[in-house]
PDB file of C-alpha atoms in Angstrom:
ATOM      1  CA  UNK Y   1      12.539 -22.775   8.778  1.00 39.00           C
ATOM      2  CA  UNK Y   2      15.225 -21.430   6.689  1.00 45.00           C
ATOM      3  CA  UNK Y   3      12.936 -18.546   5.297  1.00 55.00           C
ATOM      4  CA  UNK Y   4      14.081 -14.877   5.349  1.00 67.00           C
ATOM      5  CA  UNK Y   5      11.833 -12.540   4.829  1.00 84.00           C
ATOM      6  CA  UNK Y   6      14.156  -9.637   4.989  1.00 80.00           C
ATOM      7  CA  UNK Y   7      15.593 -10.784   1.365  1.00 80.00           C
ATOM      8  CA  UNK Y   8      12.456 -10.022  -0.017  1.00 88.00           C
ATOM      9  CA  UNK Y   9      10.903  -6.579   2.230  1.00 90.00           C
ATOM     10  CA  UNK Y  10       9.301  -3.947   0.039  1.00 94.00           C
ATOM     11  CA  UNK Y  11       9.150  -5.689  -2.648  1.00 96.00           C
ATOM     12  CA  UNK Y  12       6.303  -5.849  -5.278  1.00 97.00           C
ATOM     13  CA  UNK Y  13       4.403  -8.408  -3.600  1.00 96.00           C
ATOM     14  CA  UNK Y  14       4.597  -7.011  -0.218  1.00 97.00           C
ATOM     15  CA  UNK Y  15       3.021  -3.951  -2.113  1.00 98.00           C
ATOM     16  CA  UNK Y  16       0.295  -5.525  -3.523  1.00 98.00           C
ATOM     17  CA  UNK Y  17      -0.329  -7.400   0.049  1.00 98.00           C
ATOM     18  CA  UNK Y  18       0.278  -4.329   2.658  1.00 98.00           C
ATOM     19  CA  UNK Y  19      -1.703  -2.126   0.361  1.00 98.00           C
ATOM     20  CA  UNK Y  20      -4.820  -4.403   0.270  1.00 98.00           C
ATOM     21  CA  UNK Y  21      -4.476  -4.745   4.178  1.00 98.00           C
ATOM     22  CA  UNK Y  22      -4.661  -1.410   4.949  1.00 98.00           C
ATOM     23  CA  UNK Y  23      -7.936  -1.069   2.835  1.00 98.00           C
ATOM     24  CA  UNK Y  24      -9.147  -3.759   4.668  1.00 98.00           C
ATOM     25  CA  UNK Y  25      -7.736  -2.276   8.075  1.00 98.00           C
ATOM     26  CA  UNK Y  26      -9.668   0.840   7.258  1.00 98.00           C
ATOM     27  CA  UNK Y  27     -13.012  -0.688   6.065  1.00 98.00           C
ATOM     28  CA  UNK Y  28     -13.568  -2.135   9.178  1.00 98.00           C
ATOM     29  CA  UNK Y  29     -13.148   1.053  11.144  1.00 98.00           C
ATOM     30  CA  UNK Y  30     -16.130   1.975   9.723  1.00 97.00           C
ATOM     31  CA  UNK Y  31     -17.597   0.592  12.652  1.00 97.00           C
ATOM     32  CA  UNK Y  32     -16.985   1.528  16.184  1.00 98.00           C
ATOM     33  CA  UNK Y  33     -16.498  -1.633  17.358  1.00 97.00           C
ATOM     34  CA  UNK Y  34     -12.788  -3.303  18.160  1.00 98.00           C
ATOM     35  CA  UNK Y  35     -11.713  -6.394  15.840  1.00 98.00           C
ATOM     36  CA  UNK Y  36      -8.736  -8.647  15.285  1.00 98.00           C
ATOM     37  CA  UNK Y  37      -5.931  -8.758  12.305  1.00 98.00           C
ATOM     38  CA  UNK Y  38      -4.718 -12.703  12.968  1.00 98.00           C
ATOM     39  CA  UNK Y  39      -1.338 -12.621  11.184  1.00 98.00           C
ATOM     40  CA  UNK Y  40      -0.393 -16.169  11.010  1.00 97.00           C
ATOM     41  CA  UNK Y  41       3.548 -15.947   8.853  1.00 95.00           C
ATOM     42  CA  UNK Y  42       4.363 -12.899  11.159  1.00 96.00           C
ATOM     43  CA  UNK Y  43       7.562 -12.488  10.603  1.00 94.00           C
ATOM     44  CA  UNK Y  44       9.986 -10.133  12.290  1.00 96.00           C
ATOM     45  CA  UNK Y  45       7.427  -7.117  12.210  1.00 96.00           C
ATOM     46  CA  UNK Y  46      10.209  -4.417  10.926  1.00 97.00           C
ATOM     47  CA  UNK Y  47      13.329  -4.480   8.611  1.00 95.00           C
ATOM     48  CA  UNK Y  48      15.824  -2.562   7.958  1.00 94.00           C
ATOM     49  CA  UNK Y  49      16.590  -2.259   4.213  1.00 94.00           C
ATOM     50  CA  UNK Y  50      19.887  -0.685   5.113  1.00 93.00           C
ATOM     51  CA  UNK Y  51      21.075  -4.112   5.968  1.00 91.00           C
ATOM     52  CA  UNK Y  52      23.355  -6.864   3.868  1.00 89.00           C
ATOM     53  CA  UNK Y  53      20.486  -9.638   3.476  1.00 87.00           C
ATOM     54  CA  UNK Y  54      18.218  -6.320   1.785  1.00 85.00           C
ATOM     55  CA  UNK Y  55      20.741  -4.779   0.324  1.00 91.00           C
ATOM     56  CA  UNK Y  56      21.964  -8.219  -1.717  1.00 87.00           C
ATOM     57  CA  UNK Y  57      18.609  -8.709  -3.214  1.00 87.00           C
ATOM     58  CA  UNK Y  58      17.523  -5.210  -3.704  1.00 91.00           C
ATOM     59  CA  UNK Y  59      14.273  -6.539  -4.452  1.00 92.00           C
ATOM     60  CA  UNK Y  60      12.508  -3.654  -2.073  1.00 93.00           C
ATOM     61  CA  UNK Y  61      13.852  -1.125  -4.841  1.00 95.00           C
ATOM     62  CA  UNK Y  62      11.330  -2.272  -7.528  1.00 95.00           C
ATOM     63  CA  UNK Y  63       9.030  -2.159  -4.940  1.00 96.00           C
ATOM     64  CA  UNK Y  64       7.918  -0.092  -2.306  1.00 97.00           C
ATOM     65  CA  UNK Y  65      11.000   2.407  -3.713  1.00 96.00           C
ATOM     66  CA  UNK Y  66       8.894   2.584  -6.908  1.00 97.00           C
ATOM     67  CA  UNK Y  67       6.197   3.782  -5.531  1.00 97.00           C
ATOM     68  CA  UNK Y  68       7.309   6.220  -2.989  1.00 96.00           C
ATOM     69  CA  UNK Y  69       8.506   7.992  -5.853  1.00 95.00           C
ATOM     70  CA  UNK Y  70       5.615   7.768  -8.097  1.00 96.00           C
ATOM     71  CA  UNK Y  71       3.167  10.150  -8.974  1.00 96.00           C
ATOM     72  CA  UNK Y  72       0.234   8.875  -8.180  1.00 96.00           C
ATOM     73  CA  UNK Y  73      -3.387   9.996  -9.506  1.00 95.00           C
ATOM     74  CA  UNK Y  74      -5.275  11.775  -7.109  1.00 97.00           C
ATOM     75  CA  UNK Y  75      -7.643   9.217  -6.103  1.00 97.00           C
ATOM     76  CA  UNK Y  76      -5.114   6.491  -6.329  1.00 98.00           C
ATOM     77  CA  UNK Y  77      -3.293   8.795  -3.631  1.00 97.00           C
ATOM     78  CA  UNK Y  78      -5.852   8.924  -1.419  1.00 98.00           C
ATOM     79  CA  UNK Y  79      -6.081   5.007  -1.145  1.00 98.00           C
ATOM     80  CA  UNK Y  80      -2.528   4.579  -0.902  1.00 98.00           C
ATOM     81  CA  UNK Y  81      -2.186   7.515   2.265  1.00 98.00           C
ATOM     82  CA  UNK Y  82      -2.663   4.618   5.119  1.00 98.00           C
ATOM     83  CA  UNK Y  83       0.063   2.415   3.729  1.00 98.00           C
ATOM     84  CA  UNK Y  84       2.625   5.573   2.715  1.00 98.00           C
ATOM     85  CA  UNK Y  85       1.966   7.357   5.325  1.00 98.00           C
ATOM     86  CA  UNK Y  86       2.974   4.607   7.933  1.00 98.00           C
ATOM     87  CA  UNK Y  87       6.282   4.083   6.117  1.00 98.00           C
ATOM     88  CA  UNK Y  88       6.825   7.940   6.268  1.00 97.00           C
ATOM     89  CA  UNK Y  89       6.500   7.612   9.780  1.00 98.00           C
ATOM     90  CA  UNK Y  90       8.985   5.308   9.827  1.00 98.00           C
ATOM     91  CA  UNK Y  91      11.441   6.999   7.287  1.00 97.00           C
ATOM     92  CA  UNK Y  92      11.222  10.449   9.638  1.00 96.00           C
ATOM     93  CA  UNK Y  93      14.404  11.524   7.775  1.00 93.00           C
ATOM     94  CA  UNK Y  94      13.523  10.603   4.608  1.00 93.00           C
ATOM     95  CA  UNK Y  95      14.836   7.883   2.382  1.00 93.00           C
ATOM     96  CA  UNK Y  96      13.690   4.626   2.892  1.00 95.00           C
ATOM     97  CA  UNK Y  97      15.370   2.760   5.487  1.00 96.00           C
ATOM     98  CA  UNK Y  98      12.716   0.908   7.795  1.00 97.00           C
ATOM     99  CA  UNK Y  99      10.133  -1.094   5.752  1.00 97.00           C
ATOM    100  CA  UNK Y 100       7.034  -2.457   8.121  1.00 98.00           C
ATOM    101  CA  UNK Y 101       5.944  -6.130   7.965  1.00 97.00           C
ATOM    102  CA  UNK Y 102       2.076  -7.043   8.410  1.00 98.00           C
ATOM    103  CA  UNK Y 103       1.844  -7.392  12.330  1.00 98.00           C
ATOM    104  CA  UNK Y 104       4.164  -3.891  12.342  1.00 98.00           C
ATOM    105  CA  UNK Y 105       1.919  -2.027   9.811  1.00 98.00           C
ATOM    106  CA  UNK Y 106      -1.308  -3.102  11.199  1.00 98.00           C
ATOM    107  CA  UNK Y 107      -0.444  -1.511  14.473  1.00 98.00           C
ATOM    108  CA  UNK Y 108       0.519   1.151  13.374  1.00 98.00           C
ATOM    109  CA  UNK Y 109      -3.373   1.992  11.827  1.00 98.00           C
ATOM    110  CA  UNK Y 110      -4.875   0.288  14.903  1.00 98.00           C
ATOM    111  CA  UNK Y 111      -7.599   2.398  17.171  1.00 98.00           C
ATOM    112  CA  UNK Y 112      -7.436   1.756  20.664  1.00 98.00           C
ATOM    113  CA  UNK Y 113      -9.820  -1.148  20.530  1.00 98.00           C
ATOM    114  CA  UNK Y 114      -8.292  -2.887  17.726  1.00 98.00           C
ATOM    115  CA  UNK Y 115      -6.147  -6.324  18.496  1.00 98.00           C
ATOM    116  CA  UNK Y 116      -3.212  -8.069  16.693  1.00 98.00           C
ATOM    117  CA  UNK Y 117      -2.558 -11.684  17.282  1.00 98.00           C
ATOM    118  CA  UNK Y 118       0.894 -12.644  15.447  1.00 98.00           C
ATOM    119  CA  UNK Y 119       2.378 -16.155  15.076  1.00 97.00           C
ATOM    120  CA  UNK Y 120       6.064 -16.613  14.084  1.00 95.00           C
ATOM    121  CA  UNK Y 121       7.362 -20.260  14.226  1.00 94.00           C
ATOM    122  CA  UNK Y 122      10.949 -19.813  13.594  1.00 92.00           C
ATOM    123  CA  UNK Y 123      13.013 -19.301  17.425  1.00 93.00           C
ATOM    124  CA  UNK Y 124      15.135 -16.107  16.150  1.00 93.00           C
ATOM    125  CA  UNK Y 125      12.240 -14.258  14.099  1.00 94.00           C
ATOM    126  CA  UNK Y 126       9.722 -15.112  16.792  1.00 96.00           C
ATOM    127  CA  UNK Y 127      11.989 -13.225  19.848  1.00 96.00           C
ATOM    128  CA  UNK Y 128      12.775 -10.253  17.674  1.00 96.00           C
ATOM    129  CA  UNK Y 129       9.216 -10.143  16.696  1.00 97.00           C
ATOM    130  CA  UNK Y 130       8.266 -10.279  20.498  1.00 98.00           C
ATOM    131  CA  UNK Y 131      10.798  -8.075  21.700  1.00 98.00           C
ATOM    132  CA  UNK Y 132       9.092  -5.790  19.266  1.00 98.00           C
ATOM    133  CA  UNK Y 133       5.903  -5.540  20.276  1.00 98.00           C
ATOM    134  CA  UNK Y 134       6.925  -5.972  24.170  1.00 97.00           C
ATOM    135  CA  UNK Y 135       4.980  -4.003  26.476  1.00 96.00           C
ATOM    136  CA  UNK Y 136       1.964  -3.852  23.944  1.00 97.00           C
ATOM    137  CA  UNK Y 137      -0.669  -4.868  25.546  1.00 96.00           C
ATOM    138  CA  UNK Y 138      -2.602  -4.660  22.184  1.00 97.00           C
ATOM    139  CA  UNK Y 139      -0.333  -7.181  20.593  1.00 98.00           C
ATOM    140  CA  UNK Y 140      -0.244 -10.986  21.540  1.00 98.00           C
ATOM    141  CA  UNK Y 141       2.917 -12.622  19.961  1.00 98.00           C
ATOM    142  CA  UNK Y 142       3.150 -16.393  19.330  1.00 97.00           C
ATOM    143  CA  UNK Y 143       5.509 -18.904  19.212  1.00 97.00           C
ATOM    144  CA  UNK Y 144       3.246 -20.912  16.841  1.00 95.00           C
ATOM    145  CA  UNK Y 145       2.709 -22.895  13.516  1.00 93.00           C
ATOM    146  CA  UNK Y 146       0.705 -20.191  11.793  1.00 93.00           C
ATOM    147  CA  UNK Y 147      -1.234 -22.976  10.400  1.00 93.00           C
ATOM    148  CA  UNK Y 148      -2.287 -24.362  13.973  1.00 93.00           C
ATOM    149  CA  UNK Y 149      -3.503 -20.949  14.556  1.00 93.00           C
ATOM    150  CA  UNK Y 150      -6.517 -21.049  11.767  1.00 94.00           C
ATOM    151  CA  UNK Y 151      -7.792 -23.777  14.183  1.00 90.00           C
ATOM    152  CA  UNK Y 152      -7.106 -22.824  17.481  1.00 89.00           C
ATOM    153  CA  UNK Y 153      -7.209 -18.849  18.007  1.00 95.00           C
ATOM    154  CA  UNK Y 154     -10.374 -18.584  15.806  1.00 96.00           C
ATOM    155  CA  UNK Y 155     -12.974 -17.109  16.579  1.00 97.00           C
ATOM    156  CA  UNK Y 156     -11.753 -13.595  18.215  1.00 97.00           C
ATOM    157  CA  UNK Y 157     -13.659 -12.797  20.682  1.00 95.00           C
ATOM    158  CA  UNK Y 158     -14.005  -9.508  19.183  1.00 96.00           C
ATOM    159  CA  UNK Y 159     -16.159 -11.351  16.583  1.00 96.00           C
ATOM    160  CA  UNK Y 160     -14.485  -9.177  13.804  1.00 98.00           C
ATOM    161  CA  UNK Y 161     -11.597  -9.778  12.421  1.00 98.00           C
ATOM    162  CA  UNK Y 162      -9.066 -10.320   9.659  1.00 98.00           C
ATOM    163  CA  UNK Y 163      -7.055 -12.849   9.298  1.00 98.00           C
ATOM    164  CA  UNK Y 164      -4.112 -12.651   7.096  1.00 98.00           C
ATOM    165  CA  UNK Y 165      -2.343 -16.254   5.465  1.00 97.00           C
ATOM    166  CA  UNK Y 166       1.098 -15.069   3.995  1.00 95.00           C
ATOM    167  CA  UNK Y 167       3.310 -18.421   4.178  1.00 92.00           C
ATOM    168  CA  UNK Y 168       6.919 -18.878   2.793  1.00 88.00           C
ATOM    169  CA  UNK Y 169       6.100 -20.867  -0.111  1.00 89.00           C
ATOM    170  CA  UNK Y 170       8.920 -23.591   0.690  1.00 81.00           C
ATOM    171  CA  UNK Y 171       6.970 -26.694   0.441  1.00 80.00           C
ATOM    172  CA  UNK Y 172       5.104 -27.778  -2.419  1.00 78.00           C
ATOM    173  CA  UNK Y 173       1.923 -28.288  -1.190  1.00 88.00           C
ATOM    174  CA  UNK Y 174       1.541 -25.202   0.184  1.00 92.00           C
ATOM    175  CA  UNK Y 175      -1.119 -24.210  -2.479  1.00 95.00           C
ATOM    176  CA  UNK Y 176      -2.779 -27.431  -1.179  1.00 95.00           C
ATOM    177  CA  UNK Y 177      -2.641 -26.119   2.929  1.00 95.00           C
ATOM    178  CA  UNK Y 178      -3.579 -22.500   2.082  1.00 96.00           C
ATOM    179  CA  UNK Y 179      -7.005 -23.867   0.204  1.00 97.00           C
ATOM    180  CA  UNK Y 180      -7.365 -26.711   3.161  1.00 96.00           C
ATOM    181  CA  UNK Y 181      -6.550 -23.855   5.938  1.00 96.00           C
ATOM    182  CA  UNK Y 182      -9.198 -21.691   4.440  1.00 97.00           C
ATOM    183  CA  UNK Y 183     -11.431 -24.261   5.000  1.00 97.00           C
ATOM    184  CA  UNK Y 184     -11.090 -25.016   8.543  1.00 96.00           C
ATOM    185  CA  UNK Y 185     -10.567 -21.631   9.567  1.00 97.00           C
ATOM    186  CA  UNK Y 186     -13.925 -20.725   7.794  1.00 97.00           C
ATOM    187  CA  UNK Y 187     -16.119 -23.516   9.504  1.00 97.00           C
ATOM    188  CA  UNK Y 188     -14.862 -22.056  12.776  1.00 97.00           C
ATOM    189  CA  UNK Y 189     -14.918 -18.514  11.878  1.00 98.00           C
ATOM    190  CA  UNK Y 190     -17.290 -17.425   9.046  1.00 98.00           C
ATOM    191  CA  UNK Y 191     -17.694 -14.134   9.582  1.00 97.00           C
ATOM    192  CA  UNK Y 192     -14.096 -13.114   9.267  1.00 98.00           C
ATOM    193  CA  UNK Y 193     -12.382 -11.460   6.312  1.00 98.00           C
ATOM    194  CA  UNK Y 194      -9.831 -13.262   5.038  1.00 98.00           C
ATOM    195  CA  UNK Y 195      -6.395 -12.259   3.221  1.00 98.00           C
ATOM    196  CA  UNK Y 196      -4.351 -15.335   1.203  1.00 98.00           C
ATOM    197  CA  UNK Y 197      -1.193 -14.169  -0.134  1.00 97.00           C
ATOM    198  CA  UNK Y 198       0.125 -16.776  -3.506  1.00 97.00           C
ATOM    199  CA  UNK Y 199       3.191 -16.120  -5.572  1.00 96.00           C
ATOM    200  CA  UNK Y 200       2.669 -16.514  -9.420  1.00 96.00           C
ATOM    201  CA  UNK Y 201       5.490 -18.054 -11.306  1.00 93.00           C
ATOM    202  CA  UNK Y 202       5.816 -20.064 -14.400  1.00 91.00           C
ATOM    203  CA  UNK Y 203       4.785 -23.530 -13.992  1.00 90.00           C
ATOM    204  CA  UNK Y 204       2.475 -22.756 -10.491  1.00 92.00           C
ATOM    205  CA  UNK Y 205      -0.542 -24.675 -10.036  1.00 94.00           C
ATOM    206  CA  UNK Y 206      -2.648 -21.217  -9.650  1.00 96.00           C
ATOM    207  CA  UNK Y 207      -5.780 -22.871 -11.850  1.00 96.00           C
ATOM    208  CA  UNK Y 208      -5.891 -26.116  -9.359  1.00 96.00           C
ATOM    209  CA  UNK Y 209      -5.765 -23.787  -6.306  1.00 97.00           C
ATOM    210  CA  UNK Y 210      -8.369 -21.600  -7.829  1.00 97.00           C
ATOM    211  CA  UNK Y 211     -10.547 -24.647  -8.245  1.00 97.00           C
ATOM    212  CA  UNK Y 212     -10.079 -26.540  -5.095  1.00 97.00           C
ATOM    213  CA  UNK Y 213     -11.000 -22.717  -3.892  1.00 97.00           C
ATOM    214  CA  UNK Y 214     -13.846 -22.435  -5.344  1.00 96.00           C
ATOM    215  CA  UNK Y 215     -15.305 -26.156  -4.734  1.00 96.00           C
ATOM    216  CA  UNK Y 216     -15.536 -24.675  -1.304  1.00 96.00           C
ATOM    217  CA  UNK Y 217     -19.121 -23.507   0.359  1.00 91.00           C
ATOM    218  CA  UNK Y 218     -17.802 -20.409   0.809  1.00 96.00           C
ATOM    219  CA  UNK Y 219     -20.223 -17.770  -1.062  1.00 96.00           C
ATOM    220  CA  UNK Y 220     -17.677 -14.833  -1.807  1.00 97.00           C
ATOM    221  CA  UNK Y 221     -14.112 -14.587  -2.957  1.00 98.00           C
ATOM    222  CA  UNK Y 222     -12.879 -12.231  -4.786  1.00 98.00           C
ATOM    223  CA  UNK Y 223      -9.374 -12.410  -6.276  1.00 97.00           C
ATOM    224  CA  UNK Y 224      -6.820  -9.835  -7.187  1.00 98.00           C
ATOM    225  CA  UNK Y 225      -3.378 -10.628  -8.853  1.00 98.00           C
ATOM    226  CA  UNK Y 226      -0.276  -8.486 -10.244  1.00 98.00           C
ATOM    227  CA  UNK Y 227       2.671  -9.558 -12.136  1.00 97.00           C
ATOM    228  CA  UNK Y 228       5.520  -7.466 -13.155  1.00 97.00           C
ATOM    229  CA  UNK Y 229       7.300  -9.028 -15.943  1.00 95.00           C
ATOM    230  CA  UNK Y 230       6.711 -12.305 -17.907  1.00 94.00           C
ATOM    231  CA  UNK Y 231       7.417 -15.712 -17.149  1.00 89.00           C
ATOM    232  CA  UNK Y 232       9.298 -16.172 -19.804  1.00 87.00           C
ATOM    233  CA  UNK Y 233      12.728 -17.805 -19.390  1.00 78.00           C
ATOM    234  CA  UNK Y 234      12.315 -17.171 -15.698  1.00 80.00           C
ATOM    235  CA  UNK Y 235      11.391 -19.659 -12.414  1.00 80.00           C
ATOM    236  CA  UNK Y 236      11.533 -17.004  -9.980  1.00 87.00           C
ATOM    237  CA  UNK Y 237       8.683 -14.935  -8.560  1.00 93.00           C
ATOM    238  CA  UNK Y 238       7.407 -13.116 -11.547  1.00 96.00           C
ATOM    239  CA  UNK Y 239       3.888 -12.234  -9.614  1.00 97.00           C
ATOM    240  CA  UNK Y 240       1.807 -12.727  -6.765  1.00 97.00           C
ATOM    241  CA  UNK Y 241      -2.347 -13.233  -5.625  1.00 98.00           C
ATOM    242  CA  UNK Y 242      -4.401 -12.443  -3.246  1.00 98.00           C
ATOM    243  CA  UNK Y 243      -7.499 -13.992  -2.318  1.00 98.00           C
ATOM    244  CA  UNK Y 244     -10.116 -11.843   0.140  1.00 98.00           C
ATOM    245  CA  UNK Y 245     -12.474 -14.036   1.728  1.00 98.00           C
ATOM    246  CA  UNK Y 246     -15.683 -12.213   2.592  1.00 98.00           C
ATOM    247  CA  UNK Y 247     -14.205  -9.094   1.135  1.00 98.00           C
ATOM    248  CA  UNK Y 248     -15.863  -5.305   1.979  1.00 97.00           C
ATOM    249  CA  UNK Y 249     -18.198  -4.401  -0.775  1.00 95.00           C
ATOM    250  CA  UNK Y 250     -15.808  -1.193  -1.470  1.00 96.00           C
ATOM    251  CA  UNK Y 251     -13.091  -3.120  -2.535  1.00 97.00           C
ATOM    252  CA  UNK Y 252     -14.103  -4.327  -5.869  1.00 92.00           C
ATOM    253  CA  UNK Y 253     -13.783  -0.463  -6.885  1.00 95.00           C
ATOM    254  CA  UNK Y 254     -10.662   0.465  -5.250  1.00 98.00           C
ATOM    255  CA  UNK Y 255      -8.914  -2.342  -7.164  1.00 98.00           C
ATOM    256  CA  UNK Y 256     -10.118  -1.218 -10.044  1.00 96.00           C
ATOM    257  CA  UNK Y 257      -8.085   1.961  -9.363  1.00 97.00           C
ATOM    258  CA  UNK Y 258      -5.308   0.229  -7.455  1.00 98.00           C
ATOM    259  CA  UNK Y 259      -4.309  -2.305  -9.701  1.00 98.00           C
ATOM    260  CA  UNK Y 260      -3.660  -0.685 -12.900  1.00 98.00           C
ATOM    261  CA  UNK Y 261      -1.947   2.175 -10.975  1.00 98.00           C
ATOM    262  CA  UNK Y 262       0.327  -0.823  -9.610  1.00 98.00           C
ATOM    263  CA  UNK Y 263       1.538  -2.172 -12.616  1.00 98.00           C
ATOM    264  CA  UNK Y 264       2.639   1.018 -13.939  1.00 97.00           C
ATOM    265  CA  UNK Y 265       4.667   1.823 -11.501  1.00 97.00           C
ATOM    266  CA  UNK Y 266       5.991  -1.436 -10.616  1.00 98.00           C
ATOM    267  CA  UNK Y 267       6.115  -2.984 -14.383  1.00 97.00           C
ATOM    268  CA  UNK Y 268       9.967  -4.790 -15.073  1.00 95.00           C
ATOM    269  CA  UNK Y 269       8.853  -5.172 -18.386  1.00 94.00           C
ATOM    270  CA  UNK Y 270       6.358  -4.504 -21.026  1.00 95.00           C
ATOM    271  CA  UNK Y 271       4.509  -8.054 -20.266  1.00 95.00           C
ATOM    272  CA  UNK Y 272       3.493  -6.970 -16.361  1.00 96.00           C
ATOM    273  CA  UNK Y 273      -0.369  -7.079 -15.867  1.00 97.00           C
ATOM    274  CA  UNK Y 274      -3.377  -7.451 -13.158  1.00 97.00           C
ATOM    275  CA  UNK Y 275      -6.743  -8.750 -12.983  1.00 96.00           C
ATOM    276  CA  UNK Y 276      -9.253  -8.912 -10.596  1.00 95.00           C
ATOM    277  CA  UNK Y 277     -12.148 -11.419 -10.433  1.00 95.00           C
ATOM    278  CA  UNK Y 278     -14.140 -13.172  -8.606  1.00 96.00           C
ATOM    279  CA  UNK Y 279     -13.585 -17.003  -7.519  1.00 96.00           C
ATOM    280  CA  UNK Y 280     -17.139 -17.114  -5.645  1.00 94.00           C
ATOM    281  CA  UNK Y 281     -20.075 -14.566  -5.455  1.00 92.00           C
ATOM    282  CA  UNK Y 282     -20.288 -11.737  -7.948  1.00 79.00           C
ATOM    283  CA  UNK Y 283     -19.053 -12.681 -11.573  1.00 62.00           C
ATOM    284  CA  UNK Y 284     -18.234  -9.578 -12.782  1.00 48.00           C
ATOM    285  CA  UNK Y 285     -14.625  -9.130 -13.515  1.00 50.00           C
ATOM    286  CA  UNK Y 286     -13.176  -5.537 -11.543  1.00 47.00           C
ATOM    287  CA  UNK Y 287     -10.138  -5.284 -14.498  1.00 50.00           C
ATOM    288  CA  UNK Y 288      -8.163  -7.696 -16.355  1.00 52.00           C
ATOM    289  CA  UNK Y 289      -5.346  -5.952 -18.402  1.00 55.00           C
TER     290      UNK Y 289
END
C-alpha cells in the first residue's frame, strides 16, 4: 500500500514492459475482432515527470528520456512507433513531461472494439485512476486486489485478451504469487496472452521462479529480460523480466531486434545485457548477449 509508482515512471523497466505491450496490443489487431488488456497493478494511468516524487528519483531520465533521443535503426523504429508515438501525443510541446502508465497507453492504441479492465487497490491511486478514465465507456476501473482479479474477471467475454501482471514487488513472496496467479488465471482463461513483469536484482530468486514456471502445464512461455548495469555492489533494481504467456509467433523476432537495441541505449554501464528464451515451447534461444 505504500507503493509509488510515480518514483519510478519512464524508467528502464517501464521501457522494456510498455514496449512489449504495445507489440502485443498490435498483434492482436490483426484480427477484426474486439479483445481485452486486464491490467491488474493499474496504477494511476498518467504521470507527470515534472513533479517532486519524479523529479527526486530521476529514474525516467535513463529511461524513456534515453530513448526518445536515440537513434534508432530503421526497423527498430518501426517497432518502437506505437509506444513513441503515444508519448508524443502526450508531449504535444515537446520535452517530456507526461509519461503514460499501462491502462493509459493501452487506450490510447485501442480500436473501437477493444476493452480495458484496470484494477488499482490503493484508495488515492484508484480515484485518480478513475477520474481518469471517467466517461470512458471503454474503460472499467476497479477498486480491486489485482490478484483477485486473475480469478474473478477471467474469461473476457471478448474471448481475447491480454492480461498484464505488473505488481509492486513489496512482499517477498511475490515471485511465489506471480507463478501461483499464472496458474489460476490460466485454468480459467487459456487462451489469453499473458504479460508478467519481474525485477532482477542481486540475490532474486529468478531461477526458482523460472522453475516453479515451468513445472506448470502451460505449453509456451517465452521469456525476455534486460539489465542495465551489474549487480555488483548494488541491491537495487539493476534489471527486470518479462514473461509472455501464449506469446504471438512474431514476437520471438522482434525481440531479437528490440532487445539489443535496448541495452544500447539504456546501458549504465559496460556490464548491461538481454536475453531472450524460452521457459516452455520452442527451445531456441531469440539472443542472449
Amino acid at each position: 500500500m505504500n507503493y509509488r509508482h510515480i518514483y519510478h515512471a519512464g524508467n528502464f523497466a517501464d521501457v522494456l514492459k510498455h514496449v512489449v505491450l504495445t507489440r502485443l496490443i498490435r498483434y492482436m489487431q490483426k484480427k477484426d475482432g474486439g479483445f481485452r488488456v486486464l491490467d491488474t497493478h493499474a496504477g494511476i494511468g498518467l504521470y507527470d515527470l515534472s513533479l517532486e516524487e519524479a523529479q527526486k528519483t530521476g529514474e525516467w531520465l535513463d529511461g524513456i528520456g534515453k530513448l526518445m533521443e536515440a537513434d534508432l535503426d530503421p526497423q527498430v523504429s518501426e517497432l518502437l512507433e506505437p509506444y513513441l508515438s503515444a508519448i508524443r501525443e502526450l508531449n504535444p510541446q515537446g520535452g517530456i513531461r507526461f509519461y503514460p502508465g499501462s491502462p493509459k497507453l493501452a487506450r490510447m492504441l485501442f480500436r473501437p472494439q477493444d476493452r480495458l479492465s484496470a484494477m488499482e487497490l490503493h484508495p488515492e491511486d484508484y480515484v485518480r485512476l478513475h477520474r481518469l478514465f471517467e466517461g470512458d465507456h471503454h474503460a472499467r476501473i476497479t477498486e480491486l486486489d489485482g490478484w483477485l482479479a486473475l480469478g474473478a474477471h477471467l474469461p473476457p467475454k471478448e474471448k481475447r485478451g491480454i492480461v498484464l501482471v505488473d505488481p509492486p514487488f513489496e512482499e517477498e513472496d511475490e515471485y511465489q504469487r506471480l507463478a501461483e496467479g499464472l496458474e489460476k488465471a490460466y485454468r480459467r482463461f487459456p487462451g489469453g496472452t499473458y504479460c508478467l513483469w519481474y525485477p532482477l536484482k542481486k540475490g532474486a530468486p529468478i531461477k526458482e521462479f523460472h522453475e516453479r514456471l515451468q513445472a506448470l502445464d502451460i505449453p509456451k512461455m517465452l521469456c525476455a529480460e534486460l539489465a542495465v548495469r551489474s549487480d555488483r555492489g548494488i541491491t537495487g533494481l539493476t534489471g527486470s523480466g518479462l514473461v509472455i504467456v501464449n506469446p504471438p509467433f512474431t514476437l520471438k523476432d522482434e525481440l531479437h531486434q528490440l532487445l539489443p537495441a535496448l541495452k544500447d541505449h539504456l546501458a549504465q554501464d559496460r556490464f548491461a545485457s538481454h536475453r531472450a528464451f524460452w521457459l516452455r515451447g520452442e527451445n531456441k534461444a531469440v539472443n542472449d548477449d
